[in-house]
Coordinates of C-alpha atoms and ligand atoms in Angstrom, one line a residue:
X1 CA 97.3 102.4 -23.5
X2 CA 94.3 104.1 -23.7
X3 CA 95.3 106.6 -22.2
X4 CA 98.4 107.3 -24.3
X5 CA 96.1 107.0 -27.1
X6 CA 93.8 109.1 -25.7
X7 CA 96.9 111.5 -25.0
X8 CA 98.0 111.6 -28.9
X9 CA 94.2 111.8 -30.0
X10 CA 94.2 115.2 -27.9
X11 CA 97.8 116.5 -29.2
X12 CA 97.4 115.7 -32.9
X13 CA 93.4 117.3 -32.8
X14 CA 95.8 120.8 -31.0
X15 CA 98.6 120.5 -33.9
X16 CA 96.7 119.1 -37.3
X17 CA 93.3 121.3 -37.2
X18 CA 94.9 124.6 -37.9
X19 CA 98.3 122.8 -39.7
X20 CA 95.3 120.6 -42.1
X21 CA 93.7 124.2 -41.8
X22 CA 96.1 126.1 -43.4
X23 CA 97.8 123.4 -46.0
X24 CA 94.3 122.3 -47.5
X25 CA 94.4 124.6 -50.6
X26 CA 98.0 123.8 -50.1
X27 CA 97.4 119.9 -50.6
X28 CA 94.6 120.6 -53.7
X29 CA 97.6 121.2 -55.3
X30 CA 100.0 118.9 -54.2
X31 CA 97.7 116.1 -54.6
X32 CA 97.6 116.9 -58.6
X33 CA 101.2 117.8 -58.7
X34 CA 101.3 114.3 -57.4
X35 CA 99.1 113.0 -59.6
X36 CA 100.2 114.3 -63.0
X37 CA 103.2 115.6 -62.7
X38 CA 105.5 114.4 -60.5
X39 CA 107.1 111.5 -62.7
X40 CA 107.6 114.0 -65.5
X41 CA 108.8 116.6 -63.6
X42 CA 110.8 114.3 -61.9
X43 CA 112.2 113.3 -64.8
X44 CA 113.5 115.7 -66.3
X45 CA 114.1 118.4 -62.9
X46 CA 114.4 116.4 -60.3
X47 CA 116.0 119.5 -58.0
X48 CA 112.4 120.7 -59.0
X49 CA 110.9 118.0 -56.7
X50 CA 112.0 117.9 -52.9
X51 CA 110.0 115.3 -52.3
X52 CA 110.1 111.8 -51.2
X53 CA 106.9 109.9 -51.0
X54 CA 107.0 106.2 -50.0
X55 CA 103.4 103.5 -50.9
X56 CA 102.9 100.9 -48.6
X57 CA 100.7 98.6 -50.0
X58 CA 98.0 97.0 -49.2
X59 CA 99.2 93.3 -50.8
X60 CA 102.8 92.6 -51.6
X61 CA 104.2 93.4 -54.6
X62 CA 106.3 90.3 -54.5
X63 CA 104.1 87.0 -53.6
X64 CA 107.1 84.9 -53.5
X65 CA 106.5 83.4 -50.3
X66 CA 110.0 83.1 -48.1
X67 CA 109.9 81.2 -45.0
X68 CA 108.8 82.1 -42.2
X69 CA 108.2 85.7 -44.0
X70 CA 104.3 85.0 -43.7
X71 CA 102.8 87.6 -46.7
X72 CA 100.0 88.3 -44.3
X73 CA 103.1 91.2 -43.0
X74 CA 102.7 93.6 -45.6
X75 CA 98.8 94.1 -45.6
X76 CA 100.0 93.3 -41.9
X77 CA 101.4 97.1 -42.2
X78 CA 99.7 98.5 -44.4
X79 CA 96.1 97.9 -41.8
X80 CA 98.5 99.3 -39.3
X81 CA 99.2 102.6 -41.8
X82 CA 95.3 102.6 -41.6
X83 CA 95.2 102.0 -37.9
X84 CA 96.8 104.9 -37.3
X85 CA 95.7 107.3 -39.9
X86 CA 91.5 106.8 -39.3
X87 CA 92.8 108.6 -35.6
X88 CA 93.9 111.6 -37.9
X89 CA 92.0 110.7 -41.0
X90 CA 88.1 111.3 -38.3
X91 CA 89.6 114.7 -37.6
X92 CA 90.7 116.2 -40.8
X93 CA 89.9 115.1 -43.6
X94 CA 86.7 116.6 -45.6
X95 CA 86.3 113.4 -47.6
X96 CA 86.2 109.8 -46.9
X97 CA 85.8 106.1 -47.2
X98 CA 83.8 104.3 -44.4
X99 CA 84.6 99.5 -43.7
X100 CA 83.6 97.7 -41.3
X101 CA 86.4 96.4 -39.0
X102 CA 87.0 93.4 -39.1
X103 CA 86.3 93.0 -35.8
X104 CA 83.3 94.8 -33.1
X105 CA 80.8 97.4 -34.2
X106 CA 82.7 99.8 -35.8
X107 CA 84.5 101.1 -38.2
X108 CA 87.9 101.9 -40.0
X109 CA 87.6 105.2 -41.1
X110 CA 90.3 106.0 -44.3
X111 CA 90.6 108.3 -47.0
X112 CA 89.0 108.4 -50.6
X113 CA 91.4 107.7 -54.1
X114 CA 93.0 111.5 -53.8
X115 CA 92.5 113.1 -50.8
X116 CA 95.6 113.8 -48.0
X117 CA 95.8 114.6 -45.1
X118 CA 99.0 116.2 -42.9
X119 CA 100.6 114.8 -39.1
X120 CA 103.2 116.3 -37.4
X121 CA 105.7 115.1 -35.6
X122 CA 108.5 116.3 -34.0
X123 CA 107.6 119.4 -35.8
X124 CA 107.7 118.7 -38.7
X125 CA 104.8 117.4 -41.3
X126 CA 104.7 114.8 -43.4
X127 CA 101.3 114.3 -46.2
X128 CA 99.0 111.1 -46.0
X129 CA 97.6 110.2 -49.3
X130 CA 94.9 107.5 -50.7
X131 CA 96.5 106.2 -54.2
X132 CA 94.8 103.3 -56.1
X133 CA 97.4 101.9 -58.9
X134 CA 97.1 101.4 -61.5
X135 CA 97.0 97.7 -63.1
X136 CA 98.0 98.7 -66.5
X137 CA 100.8 101.2 -66.2
X138 CA 102.1 99.5 -63.2
X139 CA 103.3 96.2 -61.6
X140 CA 101.4 96.8 -58.5
X141 CA 97.4 96.8 -58.5
X142 CA 94.8 97.6 -55.5
X143 CA 95.6 100.6 -52.5
X144 CA 97.9 102.2 -50.9
X145 CA 98.5 104.7 -48.9
X146 CA 101.4 107.1 -49.8
X147 CA 103.3 109.1 -47.6
X148 CA 104.8 112.1 -48.4
X149 CA 107.5 114.6 -46.8
X150 CA 110.2 116.8 -47.4
X151 CA 114.1 115.0 -48.6
X152 CA 115.8 116.3 -46.1
X153 CA 113.1 114.3 -43.5
X154 CA 114.5 111.4 -44.9
X155 CA 116.2 109.4 -41.9
X156 CA 114.1 111.1 -39.9
X157 CA 111.1 109.8 -41.4
X158 CA 112.8 105.9 -41.5
X159 CA 114.3 106.1 -38.8
X160 CA 112.0 107.2 -36.5
X161 CA 108.1 108.8 -37.9
X162 CA 107.6 105.3 -39.7
X163 CA 108.5 102.4 -36.4
X164 CA 105.8 105.4 -34.4
X165 CA 103.4 105.2 -37.2
X166 CA 102.8 100.6 -36.8
X167 CA 103.5 101.0 -33.0
X168 CA 100.8 103.5 -32.9
X169 CA 98.8 101.5 -35.6
X170 CA 99.4 98.6 -33.6
X171 CA 97.6 99.9 -30.0
X172 CA 94.7 100.9 -31.9
X173 CA 94.5 97.7 -33.6
X174 CA 94.9 95.5 -31.1
X175 CA 93.4 97.5 -28.0
X176 CA 89.7 98.1 -30.4
X177 CA 89.3 94.4 -30.4
X178 CA 88.5 92.6 -28.4
X179 CA 91.8 90.2 -26.5
X180 CA 92.2 86.8 -28.4
X181 CA 92.6 83.0 -26.8
X182 CA 95.2 81.2 -29.4
X183 CA 95.2 77.2 -29.9
X184 CA 97.4 75.4 -32.4
X185 CA 96.1 73.7 -35.0
X186 CA 95.9 69.3 -34.9
X187 CA 97.0 67.8 -37.2
X188 CA 98.6 70.4 -39.3
X189 CA 102.0 70.0 -41.5
X190 CA 103.6 71.9 -40.0
X191 CA 105.9 72.4 -42.5
X192 CA 102.9 73.5 -45.2
X193 CA 104.1 77.3 -45.2
X194 CA 101.1 78.4 -45.8
X195 CA 99.7 76.9 -43.2
X196 CA 97.9 78.6 -40.7
X197 CA 98.6 76.9 -37.3
X198 CA 96.9 78.7 -34.9
X199 CA 93.1 79.0 -34.5
X200 CA 91.4 81.6 -32.2
X201 CA 88.7 82.7 -30.3
X202 CA 87.8 85.5 -28.0
X203 CA 88.6 85.6 -25.1
X204 CA 85.8 87.2 -22.5
X205 CA 87.7 86.0 -19.6
X206 CA 86.0 87.4 -15.9
X207 CA 89.4 87.2 -14.4
X208 CA 91.0 89.8 -12.6
X209 CA 93.8 90.3 -9.6
X210 CA 90.6 91.5 -8.0
X211 CA 89.0 88.3 -7.8
X212 CA 92.0 86.1 -7.8
X213 CA 92.8 84.2 -4.4
X214 CA 96.3 84.5 -2.7
X215 CA 98.3 86.3 -0.4
X216 CA 97.8 89.9 -1.1
X217 CA 101.3 90.2 -1.1
X218 CA 102.7 87.5 -3.1
X219 CA 100.0 88.2 -5.5
X220 CA 101.4 93.0 -5.1
X221 CA 105.0 91.0 -5.8
X222 CA 103.6 89.9 -9.4
X223 CA 101.2 92.5 -10.2
X224 CA 104.2 94.7 -10.5
X225 CA 106.9 91.8 -11.5
X226 CA 105.0 92.3 -14.9
X227 CA 104.2 96.0 -14.5
X228 CA 108.2 96.0 -14.2
X229 CA 108.3 94.5 -17.3
X230 CA 105.7 95.9 -19.8
X231 CA 106.8 98.8 -18.8
X232 CA 110.9 98.3 -19.3
X233 CA 111.4 97.2 -23.2
X234 CA 114.7 100.0 -23.0
X235 CA 116.2 98.1 -20.2
X236 CA 115.8 94.9 -21.1
X237 CA 117.7 96.3 -24.8
X238 CA 120.3 98.0 -22.6
X239 CA 121.7 94.6 -21.2
X240 CA 121.1 92.7 -23.5
X241 CA 118.5 90.3 -23.0
X242 CA 115.5 89.5 -25.6
X243 CA 112.7 91.6 -23.9
X244 CA 110.2 88.1 -22.1
X245 CA 109.7 86.9 -19.5
X246 CA 108.7 83.2 -17.6
X247 CA 107.0 82.7 -15.4
X248 CA 106.4 78.1 -13.4
X249 CA 103.0 77.9 -11.6
X250 CA 103.0 75.4 -9.8
X251 CA 101.1 73.6 -6.7
X252 CA 98.1 71.2 -6.3
X253 CA 94.6 71.2 -9.3
X254 CA 92.5 73.8 -7.9
X255 CA 94.8 75.9 -6.7
X256 CA 94.5 78.5 -9.7
X257 CA 96.9 78.5 -11.5
X258 CA 95.2 78.5 -14.7
X259 CA 92.8 81.3 -13.4
X260 CA 96.2 83.9 -12.6
X261 CA 96.5 83.1 -16.4
X262 CA 93.6 85.0 -17.2
X263 CA 94.0 87.5 -14.5
X264 CA 97.6 87.8 -16.7
X265 CA 96.0 88.4 -19.6
X266 CA 93.8 90.5 -18.3
X267 CA 95.7 93.0 -16.5
X268 CA 98.2 93.3 -19.4
X269 CA 96.1 93.8 -22.0
X270 CA 97.7 90.5 -24.1
X271 CA 96.4 87.5 -26.6
X272 CA 96.8 84.8 -25.1
X273 CA 99.0 81.2 -26.9
X274 CA 98.2 77.9 -25.4
X275 CA 100.2 74.8 -26.9
X276 CA 99.4 71.7 -26.9
X277 CA 102.4 70.0 -27.2
X278 CA 101.2 67.0 -27.0
X279 CA 100.5 67.0 -31.1
X280 CA 103.4 68.7 -32.2
X281 CA 106.1 66.0 -33.9
X282 CA 108.5 67.6 -33.9
X283 CA 111.2 70.7 -32.3
X284 CA 110.5 72.7 -36.0
X285 CA 106.9 72.8 -35.3
X286 CA 107.3 74.7 -32.0
X287 CA 109.8 76.9 -33.4
X288 CA 106.9 77.5 -36.3
X289 CA 104.5 78.1 -34.3
X290 CA 106.5 80.3 -32.1
X291 CA 106.8 82.3 -35.2
X292 CA 103.8 82.9 -35.5
X293 CA 102.8 84.6 -32.8
X294 CA 102.9 88.6 -32.1
X295 CA 104.3 91.5 -29.4
X296 CA 101.9 91.4 -26.0
X297 CA 100.7 87.9 -25.6
X298 CA 101.3 85.4 -22.8
X299 CA 102.5 81.8 -24.2
X300 CA 100.9 79.0 -21.8
X301 CA 102.2 75.3 -21.5
X302 CA 99.7 73.7 -19.0
X303 CA 100.7 71.0 -17.6
X304 CA 103.9 71.0 -19.0
X305 CA 105.1 67.9 -16.9
X306 CA 102.3 65.9 -18.4
X307 CA 102.8 67.2 -22.2
X308 CA 106.1 65.6 -22.4
X309 CA 108.0 63.8 -20.5
X310 CA 110.8 66.0 -19.4
X311 CA 112.4 64.3 -16.8
X312 CA 115.6 63.1 -18.3
X313 CA 118.3 63.1 -20.8
X314 CA 118.1 65.8 -23.5
X315 CA 117.9 63.9 -26.0
X316 CA 114.7 62.7 -26.3
X317 CA 111.4 63.1 -24.3
X318 CA 110.5 59.3 -25.0
X319 CA 113.0 56.9 -25.1
X320 CA 110.6 53.4 -25.6
X321 CA 109.2 51.6 -22.9
X322 CA 108.4 48.1 -21.4
X323 CA 105.0 49.0 -23.4
X324 CA 106.3 50.2 -26.6
X325 CA 105.9 46.8 -28.1
X326 CA 109.2 47.4 -30.8
X327 CA 107.2 45.7 -33.6
X328 CA 104.1 47.4 -34.0
X329 CA 104.3 49.6 -36.1
X330 CA 101.8 53.0 -34.7
X331 CA 103.5 53.2 -31.1
X332 CA 107.0 52.9 -33.3
X333 CA 105.9 55.9 -35.0
X334 CA 104.4 57.8 -32.1
X335 CA 108.1 56.2 -30.0
X336 CA 110.3 58.3 -33.1
X337 CA 108.4 61.3 -34.2
X338 CA 108.4 61.4 -29.8
X339 CA 112.2 62.5 -30.3
X340 CA 111.7 64.8 -32.2
X341 CA 110.8 66.4 -29.8
X342 CA 113.4 67.2 -27.5
X343 CA 114.1 68.7 -23.7
X344 CA 117.2 70.9 -25.8
X345 CA 114.1 71.6 -28.4
X346 CA 112.0 73.3 -25.9
X347 CA 115.1 75.7 -23.9
X348 CA 115.8 77.4 -27.5
X349 CA 112.0 78.2 -28.0
X350 CA 112.7 79.5 -24.1
X351 CA 115.3 81.8 -25.0
X352 CA 117.4 80.4 -27.5
X353 CA 118.2 82.6 -30.5
X354 CA 115.0 82.3 -31.2
X355 CA 113.7 83.5 -28.0
X356 CA 114.0 86.7 -29.3
X357 CA 111.8 87.1 -31.9
X358 CA 110.0 91.0 -32.2
X359 CA 108.1 92.2 -29.3
X360 CA 107.5 91.6 -26.1
X361 CA 106.0 87.4 -24.4
X362 CA 105.5 86.0 -21.6
X363 CA 105.6 82.0 -21.5
X364 CA 104.1 80.5 -18.4
X365 CA 104.2 76.6 -17.2
X366 CA 101.9 75.6 -15.2
X367 CA 102.6 71.9 -13.7
X368 CA 101.3 70.5 -10.6
X369 CA 104.4 68.3 -10.1
X370 CA 107.3 71.0 -9.6
X371 CA 110.2 67.8 -8.6
X372 CA 109.1 66.0 -11.9
X373 CA 110.6 68.9 -14.2
X374 CA 114.1 69.1 -15.7
X375 CA 116.2 71.1 -13.2
X376 CA 117.7 73.0 -17.0
X377 CA 114.5 73.5 -17.8
X378 CA 112.9 76.0 -15.2
X379 CA 115.9 77.2 -14.3
X380 CA 115.7 81.2 -13.2
X381 CA 116.8 83.0 -16.6
X382 CA 114.1 81.0 -18.3
X383 CA 111.6 80.4 -15.9
X384 CA 112.7 83.4 -14.0
X385 CA 109.6 84.0 -11.4
X386 CA 108.7 80.9 -9.9
X387 CA 104.5 81.0 -8.4
X388 CA 103.4 77.9 -5.3
X389 CA 99.9 78.6 -5.8
X390 CA 99.3 76.7 -2.4
X391 CA 96.1 75.6 -0.5
X392 CA 93.6 78.6 0.8
X393 CA 94.5 80.8 3.6
X394 CA 92.6 83.1 5.2
X395 CA 93.7 85.9 4.0
X396 CA 93.2 84.1 0.0
X397 CA 89.3 83.2 1.5
X398 CA 88.9 87.0 2.7
X399 CA 88.8 87.0 -1.1
X400 CA 86.6 84.6 -1.9
X401 CA 84.3 85.4 0.7
X402 CA 83.7 89.3 -1.5
X403 CA 83.9 88.2 -4.3
X404 CA 81.4 85.1 -4.3
X405 CA 79.4 86.3 -0.8
X406 CA 80.0 90.3 -0.8
X407 CA 80.4 90.8 2.7
X408 CA 84.3 91.7 5.1
X409 CA 83.6 90.3 8.1
X410 CA 81.2 87.6 9.9
X411 CA 80.8 86.4 13.2
X412 CA 82.3 82.8 11.4
X413 CA 84.8 84.5 9.8
X414 CA 87.0 83.7 13.5
X415 CA 87.0 79.8 13.0
X416 CA 87.4 79.3 9.5
X417 CA 90.4 81.9 10.1
X418 CA 91.3 78.4 12.7
X419 CA 90.2 75.6 10.5
X420 CA 91.9 76.7 7.2
X421 CA 95.7 77.7 9.5
X422 CA 95.1 73.2 10.0
X423 CA 92.9 72.1 7.2
X424 CA 94.0 71.8 3.4
X425 CA 91.6 73.0 1.2
X426 CA 91.7 74.7 -2.8
X427 CA 90.4 77.3 -3.5
X428 CA 88.4 75.5 -6.2
X429 CA 87.4 73.6 -3.4
X430 CA 86.3 76.3 -0.6
X431 CA 84.2 78.5 -4.2
X432 CA 82.6 75.4 -4.7
X433 CA 80.8 75.3 -2.1
X434 CA 79.8 78.1 -0.9
X435 CA 78.7 78.6 -4.1
X436 CA 76.4 75.9 -3.8
X437 CA 75.7 76.4 -0.4
X438 CA 74.6 79.9 -1.7
X439 CA 72.0 78.8 -4.9
X440 CA 70.3 76.6 -1.7
X441 CA 70.0 79.3 0.7
X442 CA 70.9 82.4 -0.7
X443 CA 72.2 83.5 2.4
X444 CA 76.0 84.4 4.2
X445 CA 74.9 82.5 7.0
X446 CA 74.8 79.2 5.4
X447 CA 77.3 79.2 2.5
X448 CA 80.1 80.3 5.5
X449 CA 78.2 77.5 8.1
X450 CA 78.4 75.4 4.8
X451 CA 81.8 75.6 4.6
X452 CA 82.3 75.5 8.9
X453 CA 81.2 71.9 8.6
X454 CA 82.7 70.8 5.4
X455 CA 86.3 72.1 7.1
X456 CA 84.7 70.5 10.3
X457 CA 84.9 67.1 7.8
X458 CA 88.1 67.7 6.7
X459 CA 89.6 67.7 10.2
X460 CA 88.2 64.6 11.5
X461 CA 89.3 63.2 7.9
X462 CA 92.4 64.1 8.7
X463 CA 92.5 63.4 11.8
X464 CA 91.4 60.3 11.0
X465 CA 93.9 59.4 9.2
X466 CA 97.1 60.7 10.9
X467 CA 95.2 57.8 14.5
X468 CA 95.3 55.5 11.0
X469 CA 98.8 56.0 10.4
X470 CA 100.3 56.4 13.7
X471 CA 98.6 52.9 14.3
X472 CA 100.3 51.4 11.0
X473 CA 103.3 52.9 12.2
X474 CA 103.6 52.1 15.9
X475 CA 102.2 47.7 14.1
X476 CA 105.0 48.0 11.6
X477 CA 107.9 49.1 14.5
X478 CA 106.4 46.8 16.7
X479 CA 106.3 43.6 13.9
X480 CA 109.6 44.7 13.6
X481 CA 110.6 44.4 16.8
X482 CA 109.0 41.5 16.9
X483 CA 110.7 39.9 13.8
X484 CA 114.0 41.2 15.3
X485 CA 113.4 38.7 18.7
X486 CA 112.7 36.2 16.7
X487 CA 116.1 36.0 15.1
X488 CA 117.5 36.9 18.6
X489 CA 115.3 34.3 19.9
X490 CA 116.0 31.8 17.7
X491 CA 119.7 32.5 17.5
X492 CA 120.5 32.2 21.3
X493 CA 118.8 28.8 20.2
X494 CA 120.5 28.0 17.8
X495 CA 124.5 28.9 19.8
X496 CA 123.4 26.9 22.4
X497 CA 122.0 23.8 20.6
X498 CA 125.5 23.6 19.0
X499 CA 128.4 21.6 20.7
X500 CA 131.6 23.4 20.1
X501 CA 134.6 22.1 18.0
X502 CA 136.6 20.1 19.4
X503 CA 133.6 18.0 21.0
X504 CA 131.8 18.2 18.3
X505 CA 134.9 16.6 15.9
X506 CA 135.7 14.1 19.3
X507 CA 131.5 13.3 18.4
X508 CA 132.2 13.4 14.8
X509 CA 134.8 10.8 14.7
X510 CA 133.3 8.7 17.5
X511 CA 129.5 8.5 15.5
X512 CA 132.0 8.0 12.4
X513 CA 133.7 5.4 14.1
X514 CA 130.9 4.0 14.7
X515 CA 128.5 4.0 12.5
X516 CA 132.2 2.7 9.6
X517 CA 132.8 -0.6 12.8
X518 CA 129.1 -1.2 12.4
X519 CA 129.3 -1.1 8.6
X520 CA 132.2 -3.3 8.6
Ligands
ATP1 N1 93.2 81.1 -6.2 C1 91.9 81.5 -6.9 N2 91.0 82.4 -6.7 C2 89.5 82.3 -8.2 N3 89.0 81.7 -7.8 C3 89.9 80.3 -7.5 C4 91.5 80.4 -7.5 N4 91.7 78.6 -7.8 C5 91.0 78.0 -8.2 N5 89.8 78.2 -8.4 C6 89.0 78.4 -8.7 O1 88.2 77.1 -9.3 C7 88.3 77.1 -10.9 C8 89.8 76.3 -10.6 O2 91.0 76.5 -10.7 P1 92.3 76.8 -11.9 O3 91.5 76.2 -12.7 O4 92.9 77.6 -12.7 O5 92.9 75.2 -10.8 P2 93.9 75.1 -11.3 O6 95.6 75.4 -10.6 O7 94.9 75.9 -12.8 O8 94.3 73.6 -11.4 P3 94.5 72.1 -12.5 O9 96.0 72.1 -12.1 O10 93.7 70.6 -11.9 O11 95.1 72.9 -13.3 C9 88.3 78.5 -11.0 O12 87.2 78.1 -11.9 C10 88.2 78.9 -10.0 O13 86.3 79.1 -10.5
MG2 MG1 94.7 74.5 -14.4

């Protein structure tokens, strides 16, 4: 990204410097013409004015609010144009304004009122000037950037140049600020049109794919997949798919699912939107959140199996349970509220019509229990890539050893390799183990020694557990056999004790007759 910007800067520098120098006196005339003569000339002698102007205002003229169309959008365009022009201005303009950037310690350079700067695109020269509209004479007030170009380039400007300006401006703006970690605000009325639904902090997580411990081939395939996604916008369009990709990260706790998300964000230079589903009231809230996310972002739902009951039907996600006291007002409200956030709402969020909403997006779900999820949620196409984060094996351990201890070979590695083949331990446990011991002993021998000790203990526990399980299984089998034998024995005894039918009848008759005789 920075390479592209540098190219842009250097090529613009080469092209614009002589053009700007040559155009400087013409520029002064044009500025004067724009400010004082354009209106009368255009009105009375339109054929003398072949130039077209477009104003991009700092604030939108129309303050009315439409559904989902935040008023911020228009000022976004202004900010992007300013960011684009700051690169051009810093080289070519003579009278500049400098304002502190919203974030960081830098300045945003812009033109002073009445100044003009030239830019070249596909061999065509465009002129930008800073204009302050007079509130008394026009509807709009405040600053705007005015683009002037020859009428014959109208299509080029509208179809290609302006989108190019916005794209480059976005890259400059996003590239200059730290990554952000957004989370949805709790207890908000998402229905209120002017409500900000996200809050954020700067995201400064140090994890990269280099520090992520996992099988190297698997890691490489994930990085390749991310590259393919990022570089293939046109391909996605050509095959008729929204430019988005879903990843499902599954595995036991402490195997690095959240760490993987941080590594992805740092690799792609994307912001993260972390959605806490349990705070949402309805599908509408989910859609509203999604609409307010920006391009180049990773939308994350962690522990999806715990966030909602998604194992069942698409209709409702919180069916009443025995625990729900239906006469209890609070639980009734909770149930009704839950039933409005549905699995189909979530599916729509992932790949319904709304999912195509502007620009590149990655969606990541994490879970500890893959089997608890509805197959519809995780089928390919929705969650395109399933990544299993597994227990720490030797290759993953090597990464941790390099990171934590700065060793890539050690006499204990063979023993550790053998143990890791039979012992299940999470990378989090390995990391904790070598970090704790490092603090105490401060040398690799002690750290790895303590890891070997931990692994052996786990192995002993595992063998002990296995013995107990085997013993339990044997006991269970013996008990079953004994009870079966007991039943068989009883049945035989019963059979032996019972006389056959004819004898029984004879006995019965004699007994009953003797009884009746006695009775009589
Ligand atoms: N694969 C890994 N590579 C490097 N560090 C790891 C890895 N897995 C875990 N860790 C370390 O363990 C800690 C916990 O890992 P993490 O939070 O990513 O696990 P998780 O799979 O998301 O767990 P949970 O399912 O409980 O959310 C991290 O802070 C990190 O230091
Ligand atoms: Mg996690």
